[in-house]
PDB file of C-alpha atoms in Angstrom:
ATOM      1  CA  ASP C 573     -76.411  49.875   6.141  1.00 66.00           C
ATOM      2  CA  GLU C 574     -78.509  46.650   7.487  1.00 74.00           C
ATOM      3  CA  GLY C 575     -77.362  44.274   4.924  1.00 74.00           C
ATOM      4  CA  TYR C 576     -78.934  42.028   3.200  1.00 78.00           C
ATOM      5  CA  GLY C 577     -82.426  39.751   3.970  1.00 87.00           C
ATOM      6  CA  LEU C 578     -84.507  40.132   7.160  1.00 93.00           C
ATOM      7  CA  ASN C 579     -82.924  41.048   9.891  1.00 94.00           C
ATOM      8  CA  LEU C 580     -84.645  41.939  13.772  1.00 96.00           C
ATOM      9  CA  ASP C 581     -84.070  45.115  13.995  1.00 95.00           C
ATOM     10  CA  ALA C 582     -86.081  46.106  11.042  1.00 94.00           C
ATOM     11  CA  LEU C 583     -88.666  43.536  12.100  1.00 97.00           C
ATOM     12  CA  THR C 584     -88.906  45.226  15.330  1.00 97.00           C
ATOM     13  CA  GLN C 585     -88.925  49.131  14.253  1.00 96.00           C
ATOM     14  CA  LEU C 586     -92.257  47.526  12.084  1.00 96.00           C
ATOM     15  CA  LYS C 587     -94.169  46.172  14.625  1.00 97.00           C
ATOM     16  CA  GLU C 588     -93.657  49.281  16.364  1.00 97.00           C
ATOM     17  CA  GLN C 589     -94.345  51.484  13.482  1.00 98.00           C
ATOM     18  CA  GLY C 590     -98.358  49.145  13.973  1.00 98.00           C
ATOM     19  CA  VAL C 591     -97.485  46.813  10.681  1.00 98.00           C
ATOM     20  CA  ARG C 592     -99.238  43.718  11.799  1.00 98.00           C
ATOM     21  CA  ILE C 593     -98.041  41.872   8.132  1.00 98.00           C
ATOM     22  CA  VAL C 594     -94.678  41.338   7.444  1.00 98.00           C
ATOM     23  CA  ILE C 595     -94.087  39.537   3.239  1.00 98.00           C
ATOM     24  CA  THR C 596     -91.168  39.217   1.998  1.00 97.00           C
ATOM     25  CA  VAL C 597     -90.153  39.097  -1.160  1.00 95.00           C
ATOM     26  CA  ASP C 598     -86.368  37.200  -3.007  1.00 96.00           C
ATOM     27  CA  CYS C 599     -86.214  36.412   0.881  1.00 96.00           C
ATOM     28  CA  GLY C 600     -87.001  34.698   4.271  1.00 97.00           C
ATOM     29  CA  ILE C 601     -86.549  30.918   3.410  1.00 97.00           C
ATOM     30  CA  ARG C 602     -83.529  30.064   5.147  1.00 96.00           C
ATOM     31  CA  SER C 603     -84.172  33.169   8.006  1.00 97.00           C
ATOM     32  CA  LEU C 604     -85.597  31.081  10.706  1.00 97.00           C
ATOM     33  CA  LYS C 605     -84.376  32.580  13.664  1.00 97.00           C
ATOM     34  CA  GLU C 606     -85.688  36.066  11.803  1.00 97.00           C
ATOM     35  CA  ILE C 607     -89.216  33.766  11.412  1.00 98.00           C
ATOM     36  CA  ALA C 608     -89.405  32.440  14.878  1.00 98.00           C
ATOM     37  CA  PHE C 609     -88.719  36.292  16.118  1.00 98.00           C
ATOM     38  CA  GLY C 610     -91.558  37.711  13.765  1.00 98.00           C
ATOM     39  CA  LYS C 611     -93.922  35.935  14.954  1.00 97.00           C
ATOM     40  CA  GLU C 612     -93.649  36.113  18.313  1.00 97.00           C
ATOM     41  CA  ILE C 613     -93.924  39.988  18.636  1.00 98.00           C
ATOM     42  CA  GLY C 614     -96.846  39.470  16.715  1.00 97.00           C
ATOM     43  CA  LEU C 615     -95.887  39.567  13.152  1.00 98.00           C
ATOM     44  CA  ASP C 616     -98.027  37.555  10.305  1.00 98.00           C
ATOM     45  CA  MET C 617     -95.108  36.394   8.541  1.00 98.00           C
ATOM     46  CA  ILE C 618     -95.865  35.540   4.955  1.00 98.00           C
ATOM     47  CA  ILE C 619     -92.881  34.644   2.817  1.00 98.00           C
ATOM     48  CA  THR C 620     -92.241  34.612  -0.412  1.00 98.00           C
ATOM     49  CA  ASP C 621     -89.317  33.139  -1.856  1.00 98.00           C
ATOM     50  CA  HIS C 622     -87.130  31.027  -5.031  1.00 97.00           C
ATOM     51  CA  HIS C 623     -84.169  29.616  -3.296  1.00 97.00           C
ATOM     52  CA  ALA C 624     -84.062  26.440  -2.425  1.00 96.00           C
ATOM     53  CA  PRO C 625     -84.796  25.176   1.212  1.00 96.00           C
ATOM     54  CA  GLY C 626     -82.297  24.201   4.276  1.00 95.00           C
ATOM     55  CA  ASP C 627     -82.676  21.453   5.897  1.00 95.00           C
ATOM     56  CA  GLU C 628     -85.908  22.435   8.506  1.00 96.00           C
ATOM     57  CA  MET C 629     -88.468  25.014   7.123  1.00 97.00           C
ATOM     58  CA  PRO C 630     -89.155  28.120   8.587  1.00 97.00           C
ATOM     59  CA  ASP C 631     -92.548  28.581  10.863  1.00 96.00           C
ATOM     60  CA  GLY C 632     -94.526  31.740   9.233  1.00 96.00           C
ATOM     61  CA  PHE C 633     -98.150  32.167   9.043  1.00 97.00           C
ATOM     62  CA  VAL C 634     -97.284  30.711   5.513  1.00 97.00           C
ATOM     63  CA  THR C 635     -94.479  30.103   2.546  1.00 97.00           C
ATOM     64  CA  ILE C 636     -95.031  30.394  -1.207  1.00 98.00           C
ATOM     65  CA  ASN C 637     -92.202  28.677  -2.261  1.00 98.00           C
ATOM     66  CA  PRO C 638     -92.090  26.217  -5.631  1.00 98.00           C
ATOM     67  CA  LYS C 639     -89.428  24.533  -4.258  1.00 97.00           C
ATOM     68  CA  GLN C 640     -90.523  23.270  -1.315  1.00 96.00           C
ATOM     69  CA  ALA C 641     -91.353  19.687  -0.364  1.00 94.00           C
ATOM     70  CA  GLY C 642     -94.611  18.808  -1.420  1.00 94.00           C
ATOM     71  CA  CYS C 643     -95.301  21.898  -3.918  1.00 96.00           C
ATOM     72  CA  LYS C 644     -97.190  20.833  -7.289  1.00 96.00           C
ATOM     73  CA  TYR C 645     -96.665  24.212  -8.754  1.00 97.00           C
ATOM     74  CA  PRO C 646     -94.881  22.912 -12.705  1.00 96.00           C
ATOM     75  CA  PHE C 647     -93.135  25.368 -13.121  1.00 98.00           C
ATOM     76  CA  LYS C 648     -89.295  25.785 -10.369  1.00 97.00           C
ATOM     77  CA  GLU C 649     -87.567  28.233 -11.732  1.00 98.00           C
ATOM     78  CA  LEU C 650     -89.634  31.225 -11.066  1.00 98.00           C
ATOM     79  CA  SER C 651     -87.492  34.713  -9.926  1.00 98.00           C
ATOM     80  CA  GLY C 652     -88.187  36.124  -6.571  1.00 97.00           C
ATOM     81  CA  ALA C 653     -90.379  38.749  -8.718  1.00 97.00           C
ATOM     82  CA  GLY C 654     -91.670  35.763 -10.384  1.00 98.00           C
ATOM     83  CA  VAL C 655     -93.556  34.092  -6.910  1.00 98.00           C
ATOM     84  CA  ALA C 656     -94.463  37.765  -5.365  1.00 98.00           C
ATOM     85  CA  PHE C 657     -96.386  37.814  -8.847  1.00 97.00           C
ATOM     86  CA  LYS C 658     -97.911  34.772  -7.785  1.00 97.00           C
ATOM     87  CA  LEU C 659     -99.339  35.881  -4.090  1.00 97.00           C
ATOM     88  CA  ALA C 660    -100.217  39.375  -5.717  1.00 95.00           C
ATOM     89  CA  GLN C 661    -102.047  37.030  -8.543  1.00 94.00           C
ATOM     90  CA  GLY C 662    -103.950  35.164  -5.939  1.00 94.00           C
ATOM     91  CA  LEU C 663    -104.544  37.972  -3.844  1.00 93.00           C
ATOM     92  CA  LEU C 664    -106.389  39.774  -7.438  1.00 92.00           C
ATOM     93  CA  ARG C 665    -108.546  36.719  -7.789  1.00 91.00           C
ATOM     94  CA  ALA C 666    -109.695  36.741  -4.132  1.00 91.00           C
ATOM     95  CA  ASN C 667    -110.773  39.983  -4.800  1.00 89.00           C
ATOM     96  CA  GLU C 668    -112.970  39.929  -8.170  1.00 87.00           C
ATOM     97  CA  LYS C 669    -114.647  37.301  -6.171  1.00 88.00           C
ATOM     98  CA  MET C 670    -115.057  38.938  -3.505  1.00 86.00           C
ATOM     99  CA  PRO C 671    -113.823  42.569  -3.249  1.00 85.00           C
ATOM    100  CA  LEU C 672    -112.389  44.458  -0.507  1.00 81.00           C
ATOM    101  CA  GLN C 673    -113.642  47.859  -1.022  1.00 78.00           C
ATOM    102  CA  LYS C 674    -116.058  47.792  -4.124  1.00 74.00           C
ATOM    103  CA  ASP C 675    -116.176  51.262  -4.473  1.00 72.00           C
ATOM    104  CA  ARG C 676    -112.137  50.991  -5.358  1.00 70.00           C
ATOM    105  CA  ALA C 677    -110.165  50.342  -8.408  1.00 66.00           C
ATOM    106  CA  THR C 678    -107.820  47.723  -8.118  1.00 70.00           C
ATOM    107  CA  GLU C 679    -104.603  46.867  -9.699  1.00 76.00           C
ATOM    108  CA  ASP C 680    -105.157  43.951 -12.655  1.00 86.00           C
ATOM    109  CA  GLU C 681    -102.281  41.199 -13.489  1.00 90.00           C
ATOM    110  CA  GLU C 682    -101.713  42.616 -16.724  1.00 92.00           C
ATOM    111  CA  GLY C 683    -100.621  45.641 -15.161  1.00 92.00           C
ATOM    112  CA  LEU C 684     -97.552  44.261 -13.110  1.00 95.00           C
ATOM    113  CA  VAL C 685     -95.900  42.095 -15.925  1.00 96.00           C
ATOM    114  CA  ASP C 686     -93.807  44.945 -16.635  1.00 97.00           C
ATOM    115  CA  LEU C 687     -92.495  44.767 -13.719  1.00 97.00           C
ATOM    116  CA  VAL C 688     -92.508  40.729 -13.198  1.00 97.00           C
ATOM    117  CA  ALA C 689     -90.117  41.134 -16.143  1.00 98.00           C
ATOM    118  CA  LEU C 690     -88.235  43.857 -14.857  1.00 97.00           C
ATOM    119  CA  GLY C 691     -87.331  41.591 -11.865  1.00 96.00           C
ATOM    120  CA  THR C 692     -86.677  38.314 -13.403  1.00 98.00           C
ATOM    121  CA  VAL C 693     -84.457  39.276 -16.046  1.00 97.00           C
ATOM    122  CA  ALA C 694     -82.254  41.570 -13.261  1.00 95.00           C
ATOM    123  CA  ASP C 695     -82.687  38.121 -11.311  1.00 93.00           C
ATOM    124  CA  LEU C 696     -80.665  36.349 -13.355  1.00 94.00           C
ATOM    125  CA  VAL C 697     -83.080  32.656 -13.914  1.00 97.00           C
ATOM    126  CA  PRO C 698     -83.652  31.165 -16.596  1.00 97.00           C
ATOM    127  CA  LEU C 699     -85.743  32.328 -19.739  1.00 97.00           C
ATOM    128  CA  ILE C 700     -87.591  29.284 -20.517  1.00 98.00           C
ATOM    129  CA  GLY C 701     -90.620  28.374 -19.550  1.00 98.00           C
ATOM    130  CA  GLU C 702     -93.403  30.519 -17.652  1.00 98.00           C
ATOM    131  CA  ASN C 703     -90.034  32.898 -17.125  1.00 98.00           C
ATOM    132  CA  ARG C 704     -90.376  33.216 -20.782  1.00 98.00           C
ATOM    133  CA  ALA C 705     -93.426  34.257 -21.445  1.00 98.00           C
ATOM    134  CA  LEU C 706     -93.877  36.922 -18.532  1.00 98.00           C
ATOM    135  CA  VAL C 707     -90.785  38.506 -20.212  1.00 98.00           C
ATOM    136  CA  LYS C 708     -92.343  37.975 -23.317  1.00 97.00           C
ATOM    137  CA  ARG C 709     -95.137  39.810 -21.895  1.00 97.00           C
ATOM    138  CA  GLY C 710     -93.846  42.351 -19.323  1.00 97.00           C
ATOM    139  CA  LEU C 711     -91.089  43.922 -22.932  1.00 98.00           C
ATOM    140  CA  ALA C 712     -94.580  44.430 -24.804  1.00 97.00           C
ATOM    141  CA  ARG C 713     -95.371  46.734 -21.845  1.00 96.00           C
ATOM    142  CA  LEU C 714     -92.271  48.029 -21.351  1.00 97.00           C
ATOM    143  CA  ARG C 715     -92.137  48.791 -24.793  1.00 97.00           C
ATOM    144  CA  ALA C 716     -95.496  51.240 -24.198  1.00 95.00           C
ATOM    145  CA  SER C 717     -95.332  51.578 -19.918  1.00 94.00           C
ATOM    146  CA  GLU C 718     -97.667  54.623 -18.701  1.00 94.00           C
ATOM    147  CA  ARG C 719     -95.430  54.275 -15.967  1.00 96.00           C
ATOM    148  CA  PRO C 720     -93.568  58.101 -14.935  1.00 97.00           C
ATOM    149  CA  GLY C 721     -90.588  56.277 -13.645  1.00 97.00           C
ATOM    150  CA  ILE C 722     -90.086  54.135 -16.580  1.00 97.00           C
ATOM    151  CA  GLN C 723     -90.313  57.131 -19.515  1.00 97.00           C
ATOM    152  CA  ALA C 724     -87.616  59.263 -16.889  1.00 97.00           C
ATOM    153  CA  MET C 725     -85.711  56.099 -17.191  1.00 97.00           C
ATOM    154  CA  ILE C 726     -85.747  55.089 -20.472  1.00 96.00           C
ATOM    155  CA  ARG C 727     -85.002  58.964 -21.098  1.00 96.00           C
ATOM    156  CA  TYR C 728     -81.965  59.461 -19.269  1.00 95.00           C
ATOM    157  CA  ALA C 729     -80.635  56.517 -20.134  1.00 94.00           C
ATOM    158  CA  SER C 730     -81.130  56.972 -24.425  1.00 95.00           C
ATOM    159  CA  ILE C 731     -82.870  53.678 -24.549  1.00 95.00           C
ATOM    160  CA  LYS C 732     -85.526  53.603 -27.578  1.00 96.00           C
ATOM    161  CA  PRO C 733     -88.832  52.150 -26.228  1.00 95.00           C
ATOM    162  CA  ASP C 734     -89.165  50.352 -29.376  1.00 95.00           C
ATOM    163  CA  ALA C 735     -85.661  48.832 -28.737  1.00 96.00           C
ATOM    164  CA  ILE C 736     -86.301  47.085 -24.900  1.00 97.00           C
ATOM    165  CA  ASP C 737     -85.646  43.757 -24.634  1.00 97.00           C
ATOM    166  CA  ALA C 738     -84.254  41.401 -22.113  1.00 97.00           C
ATOM    167  CA  GLY C 739     -80.580  42.891 -22.888  1.00 97.00           C
ATOM    168  CA  THR C 740     -81.378  46.121 -21.790  1.00 97.00           C
ATOM    169  CA  ILE C 741     -82.950  44.988 -18.884  1.00 97.00           C
ATOM    170  CA  GLY C 742     -79.716  43.145 -17.992  1.00 96.00           C
ATOM    171  CA  TYR C 743     -77.351  45.767 -18.893  1.00 95.00           C
ATOM    172  CA  THR C 744     -79.159  49.288 -18.823  1.00 96.00           C
ATOM    173  CA  MET C 745     -82.623  49.114 -16.227  1.00 96.00           C
ATOM    174  CA  GLY C 746     -81.441  46.114 -13.750  1.00 95.00           C
ATOM    175  CA  PRO C 747     -78.276  48.362 -12.826  1.00 94.00           C
ATOM    176  CA  ARG C 748     -79.961  51.974 -12.363  1.00 94.00           C
ATOM    177  CA  LEU C 749     -82.675  50.025 -10.496  1.00 95.00           C
ATOM    178  CA  ASN C 750     -79.798  48.009  -8.204  1.00 92.00           C
ATOM    179  CA  ALA C 751     -77.223  51.062  -7.877  1.00 93.00           C
ATOM    180  CA  ALA C 752     -79.890  52.911  -5.652  1.00 92.00           C
ATOM    181  CA  GLY C 753     -79.755  49.394  -3.053  1.00 89.00           C
ATOM    182  CA  ARG C 754     -76.204  49.330  -3.127  1.00 89.00           C
ATOM    183  CA  LEU C 755     -75.121  52.507  -2.359  1.00 90.00           C
ATOM    184  CA  GLU C 756     -77.860  54.375  -0.800  1.00 87.00           C
ATOM    185  CA  SER C 757     -81.116  53.225  -0.410  1.00 88.00           C
ATOM    186  CA  ALA C 758     -83.933  50.558  -2.933  1.00 90.00           C
ATOM    187  CA  LEU C 759     -86.320  53.224  -1.667  1.00 93.00           C
ATOM    188  CA  ASN C 760     -85.734  55.311  -4.129  1.00 94.00           C
ATOM    189  CA  ALA C 761     -85.764  52.967  -6.917  1.00 96.00           C
ATOM    190  CA  TYR C 762     -89.278  51.992  -5.270  1.00 96.00           C
ATOM    191  CA  HIS C 763     -90.081  55.466  -5.398  1.00 97.00           C
ATOM    192  CA  LEU C 764     -89.120  55.829  -8.955  1.00 97.00           C
ATOM    193  CA  LEU C 765     -91.417  52.824 -10.105  1.00 97.00           C
ATOM    194  CA  ALA C 766     -94.613  53.455  -7.885  1.00 96.00           C
ATOM    195  CA  THR C 767     -94.646  57.460  -8.452  1.00 97.00           C
ATOM    196  CA  GLN C 768     -97.575  58.943 -10.491  1.00 96.00           C
ATOM    197  CA  TYR C 769     -95.844  62.026 -10.930  1.00 97.00           C
ATOM    198  CA  PRO C 770     -93.547  63.200 -13.734  1.00 97.00           C
ATOM    199  CA  GLY C 771     -91.634  65.544 -11.905  1.00 97.00           C
ATOM    200  CA  GLU C 772     -91.018  63.692  -9.523  1.00 97.00           C
ATOM    201  CA  ALA C 773     -89.865  60.463 -11.467  1.00 97.00           C
ATOM    202  CA  ASP C 774     -87.290  63.357 -13.594  1.00 97.00           C
ATOM    203  CA  ASP C 775     -85.740  63.672 -10.098  1.00 97.00           C
ATOM    204  CA  LEU C 776     -85.770  60.436  -9.370  1.00 97.00           C
ATOM    205  CA  ALA C 777     -84.750  59.086 -12.449  1.00 97.00           C
ATOM    206  CA  LEU C 778     -81.938  61.382 -12.602  1.00 96.00           C
ATOM    207  CA  LYS C 779     -80.706  60.238  -9.261  1.00 95.00           C
ATOM    208  CA  LEU C 780     -80.302  56.905  -9.719  1.00 95.00           C
ATOM    209  CA  GLU C 781     -77.864  57.768 -13.030  1.00 95.00           C
ATOM    210  CA  GLU C 782     -75.873  59.591 -11.090  1.00 95.00           C
ATOM    211  CA  THR C 783     -75.973  57.127  -8.494  1.00 95.00           C
ATOM    212  CA  ASN C 784     -74.998  54.389 -11.149  1.00 95.00           C
ATOM    213  CA  ARG C 785     -72.585  56.442 -12.478  1.00 95.00           C
ATOM    214  CA  GLU C 786     -71.222  56.375  -8.941  1.00 95.00           C
ATOM    215  CA  ARG C 787     -70.983  52.352  -9.198  1.00 94.00           C
ATOM    216  CA  GLN C 788     -69.201  51.658 -12.118  1.00 94.00           C
ATOM    217  CA  ARG C 789     -66.464  54.488 -10.735  1.00 95.00           C
ATOM    218  CA  LEU C 790     -66.194  52.505  -7.314  1.00 94.00           C
ATOM    219  CA  THR C 791     -66.839  49.093  -9.236  1.00 94.00           C
ATOM    220  CA  ASN C 792     -62.773  49.833 -11.530  1.00 95.00           C
ATOM    221  CA  GLU C 793     -61.467  51.713  -8.185  1.00 94.00           C
ATOM    222  CA  MET C 794     -61.959  48.222  -6.329  1.00 93.00           C
ATOM    223  CA  THR C 795     -60.767  46.167  -9.180  1.00 93.00           C
ATOM    224  CA  SER C 796     -58.112  48.143  -9.960  1.00 93.00           C
ATOM    225  CA  LYS C 797     -57.127  47.980  -6.160  1.00 92.00           C
ATOM    226  CA  ALA C 798     -57.886  43.855  -6.749  1.00 91.00           C
ATOM    227  CA  ARG C 799     -55.549  43.160  -9.529  1.00 90.00           C
ATOM    228  CA  GLU C 800     -52.732  45.372  -7.414  1.00 90.00           C
ATOM    229  CA  ALA C 801     -53.190  43.290  -4.236  1.00 87.00           C
ATOM    230  CA  VAL C 802     -53.025  40.141  -6.199  1.00 86.00           C
ATOM    231  CA  SER C 803     -50.076  41.636  -8.872  1.00 83.00           C
ATOM    232  CA  GLY C 804     -47.406  39.095  -8.978  1.00 77.00           C
ATOM    233  CA  LYS C 805     -49.248  36.876  -6.657  1.00 74.00           C
ATOM    234  CA  THR C 806     -51.501  34.569  -9.672  1.00 65.00           C
ATOM    235  CA  GLU C 807     -48.775  32.295 -11.178  1.00 73.00           C
ATOM    236  CA  LYS C 808     -48.500  30.157  -8.030  1.00 76.00           C
ATOM    237  CA  GLU C 809     -52.050  30.635  -7.077  1.00 77.00           C
ATOM    238  CA  HIS C 810     -55.106  29.476  -7.964  1.00 82.00           C
ATOM    239  CA  LEU C 811     -57.829  31.447  -6.073  1.00 86.00           C
ATOM    240  CA  LEU C 812     -57.095  34.520  -4.883  1.00 87.00           C
ATOM    241  CA  PHE C 813     -59.031  36.527  -2.088  1.00 88.00           C
ATOM    242  CA  VAL C 814     -59.010  39.971  -2.001  1.00 89.00           C
ATOM    243  CA  ALA C 815     -60.463  42.164   1.128  1.00 89.00           C
ATOM    244  CA  ALA C 816     -60.340  45.519   2.461  1.00 88.00           C
ATOM    245  CA  SER C 817     -62.353  47.651   4.887  1.00 88.00           C
ATOM    246  CA  GLU C 818     -62.612  50.793   2.887  1.00 87.00           C
ATOM    247  CA  PHE C 819     -64.509  48.167  -0.322  1.00 89.00           C
ATOM    248  CA  PRO C 820     -68.310  49.722  -0.027  1.00 87.00           C
ATOM    249  CA  GLU C 821     -70.569  46.167   0.758  1.00 84.00           C
ATOM    250  CA  GLY C 822     -73.254  46.867  -2.349  1.00 85.00           C
ATOM    251  CA  ILE C 823     -70.461  47.438  -4.587  1.00 88.00           C
ATOM    252  CA  VAL C 824     -67.560  43.761  -3.407  1.00 86.00           C
ATOM    253  CA  GLY C 825     -70.572  41.733  -5.322  1.00 77.00           C
TER     254      GLY C 825
END
């Protein structure tokens, strides 16, 4: 119900909740107004994005984007998840040298590559170079996943763990995770990936399975309505647009 990308209301709510740092993922490089607003109300805006910048760069705390002018990072085709992973790598390596909390165990880089693989394939970036290497590493972890949420999703989707490949992510796992944000709240998918409890994982995986079926039903219904709307007009027109108020924003794509 907020639409896509950054928005002023969400930034205001975060500030009111006591948030001081906002990290964008896969968005923000063209959100000049929103980044400026966040900075104005006292938020440190850290932008991680892989989209091409516009003529003007956002004035955030820091911008991590291999496509920005002057960036010397050798691989330019990282996904949004891949760029966020670069930030995580930097933080983890800095923490190794100077731990913030010496008595607290931290995540390691290898423990994140399954999520990077999911995000990379689902983002439809070219599977070449570093993307290919990250996905290969991530697939190995997905096939032997220790995450209760992924284990539950694999069961409900009738996936054979040993057979998980890029196609499994693109056509089976990705659509289920995406369905949450398309129809309800993307937090449902996040909680599935983050939960440490098998019972909660089962409940969330079942919910995503049902949401994905509803997404499929609505997509088929909208496609039929769109075909019906242009019926008889296709011979003369080269490009056709169909719009209707009942088409859910999360499905029209």
